Amino acid sequence: MKNQWRAILGFLLVLIVVLFAVLNTMAVTINFGFGEVKAPLILVIIGSAILGAAIILLTSTSQLYQQKKTIKELKKERQNLQENFQQKVQEELEKEKRLWQNQQASTTEENNDVLTKDDTSIE
């Protein structure tokens, strides 16, 4: 729906420029600073509109290219961060697992010592 309104608005603007150009057909002198040219006003108006559209197209294209480049870099950075995060989680998991195993081993050893003392005291 959003693109339809853009297309309709663009069509209306083109229609207005064309009607304005058709209503102004007299010859005018255009001064470029280094020379003068005499041309119909209709060509000047349409030429100016086409030149303006080309400038807008080039500007928006360069902005889109820059945005795509930034998105690509951010996706790559996100991927690296996810990989680093997974690696750190795995390291912390291994660390906690070793700590838990050490605690289990020391608890088992303490229990064995207590049982051994109990066995010797019973005899």
PDB file of C-alpha atoms in Angstrom:
ATOM      1  CA  MET A   1       0.000   0.000   0.000  1.00  0.00           C
ATOM      2  CA  LYS A   2       2.863   2.357   0.859  1.00  0.00           C
ATOM      3  CA  ASN A   3       4.474   1.856  -2.563  1.00  0.00           C
ATOM      4  CA  GLN A   4       1.154   2.431  -4.334  1.00  0.00           C
ATOM      5  CA  TRP A   5       0.867   5.895  -2.783  1.00  0.00           C
ATOM      6  CA  ARG A   6       4.429   6.659  -3.856  1.00  0.00           C
ATOM      7  CA  ALA A   7       3.663   5.588  -7.414  1.00  0.00           C
ATOM      8  CA  ILE A   8       0.463   7.664  -7.509  1.00  0.00           C
ATOM      9  CA  LEU A   9       2.240  10.715  -6.064  1.00  0.00           C
ATOM     10  CA  GLY A  10       5.100  10.305  -8.552  1.00  0.00           C
ATOM     11  CA  PHE A  11       2.656  10.028 -11.433  1.00  0.00           C
ATOM     12  CA  LEU A  12       0.829  13.190 -10.298  1.00  0.00           C
ATOM     13  CA  LEU A  13       4.097  15.137 -10.017  1.00  0.00           C
ATOM     14  CA  VAL A  14       5.167  14.035 -13.512  1.00  0.00           C
ATOM     15  CA  LEU A  15       1.745  15.021 -14.846  1.00  0.00           C
ATOM     16  CA  ILE A  16       2.035  18.487 -13.258  1.00  0.00           C
ATOM     17  CA  VAL A  17       5.533  19.027 -14.710  1.00  0.00           C
ATOM     18  CA  VAL A  18       4.415  17.911 -18.194  1.00  0.00           C
ATOM     19  CA  LEU A  19       1.319  20.146 -18.116  1.00  0.00           C
ATOM     20  CA  PHE A  20       3.435  23.083 -16.920  1.00  0.00           C
ATOM     21  CA  ALA A  21       5.954  22.435 -19.708  1.00  0.00           C
ATOM     22  CA  VAL A  22       3.258  22.142 -22.404  1.00  0.00           C
ATOM     23  CA  LEU A  23       1.736  25.452 -21.336  1.00  0.00           C
ATOM     24  CA  ASN A  24       5.143  27.189 -21.673  1.00  0.00           C
ATOM     25  CA  THR A  25       6.355  26.640 -25.238  1.00  0.00           C
ATOM     26  CA  MET A  26       7.952  30.006 -26.003  1.00  0.00           C
ATOM     27  CA  ALA A  27      11.654  30.245 -26.856  1.00  0.00           C
ATOM     28  CA  VAL A  28      14.013  31.403 -24.101  1.00  0.00           C
ATOM     29  CA  THR A  29      17.702  32.234 -23.909  1.00  0.00           C
ATOM     30  CA  ILE A  30      19.752  30.115 -21.521  1.00  0.00           C
ATOM     31  CA  ASN A  31      23.029  31.577 -20.272  1.00  0.00           C
ATOM     32  CA  PHE A  32      25.640  29.011 -19.161  1.00  0.00           C
ATOM     33  CA  GLY A  33      28.245  31.613 -18.216  1.00  0.00           C
ATOM     34  CA  PHE A  34      30.505  30.735 -21.139  1.00  0.00           C
ATOM     35  CA  GLY A  35      27.821  30.871 -23.797  1.00  0.00           C
ATOM     36  CA  GLU A  36      24.151  31.297 -24.545  1.00  0.00           C
ATOM     37  CA  VAL A  37      21.645  28.932 -26.124  1.00  0.00           C
ATOM     38  CA  LYS A  38      18.155  29.653 -27.367  1.00  0.00           C
ATOM     39  CA  ALA A  39      15.701  26.784 -26.764  1.00  0.00           C
ATOM     40  CA  PRO A  40      11.994  26.239 -26.249  1.00  0.00           C
ATOM     41  CA  LEU A  41      10.979  26.570 -22.598  1.00  0.00           C
ATOM     42  CA  ILE A  42       9.263  23.156 -22.741  1.00  0.00           C
ATOM     43  CA  LEU A  43      12.660  21.498 -23.349  1.00  0.00           C
ATOM     44  CA  VAL A  44      14.286  23.514 -20.557  1.00  0.00           C
ATOM     45  CA  ILE A  45      11.579  22.512 -18.047  1.00  0.00           C
ATOM     46  CA  ILE A  46      11.578  18.824 -18.996  1.00  0.00           C
ATOM     47  CA  GLY A  47      15.391  18.743 -19.190  1.00  0.00           C
ATOM     48  CA  SER A  48      15.634  20.313 -15.732  1.00  0.00           C
ATOM     49  CA  ALA A  49      13.149  17.805 -14.334  1.00  0.00           C
ATOM     50  CA  ILE A  50      15.076  14.889 -15.859  1.00  0.00           C
ATOM     51  CA  LEU A  51      18.378  16.270 -14.540  1.00  0.00           C
ATOM     52  CA  GLY A  52      16.862  16.657 -11.054  1.00  0.00           C
ATOM     53  CA  ALA A  53      15.522  13.089 -11.155  1.00  0.00           C
ATOM     54  CA  ALA A  54      18.961  11.796 -12.216  1.00  0.00           C
ATOM     55  CA  ILE A  55      20.636  13.634  -9.310  1.00  0.00           C
ATOM     56  CA  ILE A  56      18.108  12.224  -6.837  1.00  0.00           C
ATOM     57  CA  LEU A  57      18.573   8.720  -8.290  1.00  0.00           C
ATOM     58  CA  LEU A  58      22.368   8.893  -7.982  1.00  0.00           C
ATOM     59  CA  THR A  59      22.161  10.241  -4.431  1.00  0.00           C
ATOM     60  CA  SER A  60      19.683   7.623  -3.258  1.00  0.00           C
ATOM     61  CA  THR A  61      21.622   4.823  -4.982  1.00  0.00           C
ATOM     62  CA  SER A  62      24.839   5.796  -3.219  1.00  0.00           C
ATOM     63  CA  GLN A  63      23.005   5.937   0.126  1.00  0.00           C
ATOM     64  CA  LEU A  64      21.481   2.496  -0.480  1.00  0.00           C
ATOM     65  CA  TYR A  65      24.920   1.098  -1.363  1.00  0.00           C
ATOM     66  CA  GLN A  66      26.387   2.546   1.838  1.00  0.00           C
ATOM     67  CA  GLN A  67      23.512   1.149   3.913  1.00  0.00           C
ATOM     68  CA  LYS A  68      23.912  -2.316   2.376  1.00  0.00           C
ATOM     69  CA  LYS A  69      27.634  -2.204   3.113  1.00  0.00           C
ATOM     70  CA  THR A  70      26.950  -1.219   6.735  1.00  0.00           C
ATOM     71  CA  ILE A  71      24.338  -3.981   7.106  1.00  0.00           C
ATOM     72  CA  LYS A  72      26.792  -6.544   5.747  1.00  0.00           C
ATOM     73  CA  GLU A  73      29.488  -5.402   8.209  1.00  0.00           C
ATOM     74  CA  LEU A  74      27.040  -5.472  11.126  1.00  0.00           C
ATOM     75  CA  LYS A  75      25.872  -8.982  10.213  1.00  0.00           C
ATOM     76  CA  LYS A  76      29.487 -10.163  10.108  1.00  0.00           C
ATOM     77  CA  GLU A  77      30.177  -8.525  13.490  1.00  0.00           C
ATOM     78  CA  ARG A  78      27.025 -10.121  14.948  1.00  0.00           C
ATOM     79  CA  GLN A  79      28.133 -13.538  13.685  1.00  0.00           C
ATOM     80  CA  ASN A  80      31.554 -13.082  15.285  1.00  0.00           C
ATOM     81  CA  LEU A  81      29.983 -11.997  18.563  1.00  0.00           C
ATOM     82  CA  GLN A  82      27.669 -15.016  18.571  1.00  0.00           C
ATOM     83  CA  GLU A  83      30.602 -17.347  17.947  1.00  0.00           C
ATOM     84  CA  ASN A  84      32.633 -15.696  20.728  1.00  0.00           C
ATOM     85  CA  PHE A  85      29.642 -15.886  23.052  1.00  0.00           C
ATOM     86  CA  GLN A  86      29.162 -19.597  22.353  1.00  0.00           C
ATOM     87  CA  GLN A  87      32.870 -20.192  22.936  1.00  0.00           C
ATOM     88  CA  LYS A  88      32.810 -18.312  26.261  1.00  0.00           C
ATOM     89  CA  VAL A  89      29.668 -20.179  27.362  1.00  0.00           C
ATOM     90  CA  GLN A  90      31.362 -23.481  26.537  1.00  0.00           C
ATOM     91  CA  GLU A  91      34.499 -22.464  28.469  1.00  0.00           C
ATOM     92  CA  GLU A  92      32.445 -21.415  31.497  1.00  0.00           C
ATOM     93  CA  LEU A  93      30.473 -24.648  31.307  1.00  0.00           C
ATOM     94  CA  GLU A  94      33.687 -26.693  31.264  1.00  0.00           C
ATOM     95  CA  LYS A  95      35.054 -24.648  34.180  1.00  0.00           C
ATOM     96  CA  GLU A  96      31.896 -25.173  36.243  1.00  0.00           C
ATOM     97  CA  LYS A  97      31.851 -28.857  35.329  1.00  0.00           C
ATOM     98  CA  ARG A  98      35.458 -29.300  36.527  1.00  0.00           C
ATOM     99  CA  LEU A  99      34.661 -27.412  39.724  1.00  0.00           C
ATOM    100  CA  TRP A 100      31.611 -29.581  40.347  1.00  0.00           C
ATOM    101  CA  GLN A 101      33.613 -32.753  39.670  1.00  0.00           C
ATOM    102  CA  ASN A 102      36.324 -31.592  42.073  1.00  0.00           C
ATOM    103  CA  GLN A 103      33.710 -30.912  44.722  1.00  0.00           C
ATOM    104  CA  GLN A 104      32.154 -34.332  44.109  1.00  0.00           C
ATOM    105  CA  ALA A 105      35.555 -35.971  44.370  1.00  0.00           C
ATOM    106  CA  SER A 106      36.419 -34.174  47.615  1.00  0.00           C
ATOM    107  CA  THR A 107      32.987 -34.987  49.081  1.00  0.00           C
ATOM    108  CA  THR A 108      33.389 -38.631  48.105  1.00  0.00           C
ATOM    109  CA  GLU A 109      36.881 -38.667  49.607  1.00  0.00           C
ATOM    110  CA  GLU A 110      35.597 -37.126  52.856  1.00  0.00           C
ATOM    111  CA  ASN A 111      32.787 -39.686  53.002  1.00  0.00           C
ATOM    112  CA  ASN A 112      35.268 -42.522  52.442  1.00  0.00           C
ATOM    113  CA  ASP A 113      37.484 -41.146  55.234  1.00  0.00           C
ATOM    114  CA  VAL A 114      34.509 -40.973  57.590  1.00  0.00           C
ATOM    115  CA  LEU A 115      33.438 -44.499  56.648  1.00  0.00           C
ATOM    116  CA  THR A 116      36.980 -45.778  57.115  1.00  0.00           C
ATOM    117  CA  LYS A 117      37.156 -44.184  60.578  1.00  0.00           C
ATOM    118  CA  ASP A 118      33.760 -45.646  61.442  1.00  0.00           C
ATOM    119  CA  ASP A 119      34.862 -49.110  60.288  1.00  0.00           C
ATOM    120  CA  THR A 120      38.018 -48.977  62.395  1.00  0.00           C
ATOM    121  CA  SER A 121      36.130 -47.753  65.435  1.00  0.00           C
ATOM    122  CA  ILE A 122      33.566 -50.557  65.110  1.00  0.00           C
ATOM    123  CA  GLU A 123      36.222 -53.266  65.113  1.00  0.00           C
TER     124      GLU A 123
END
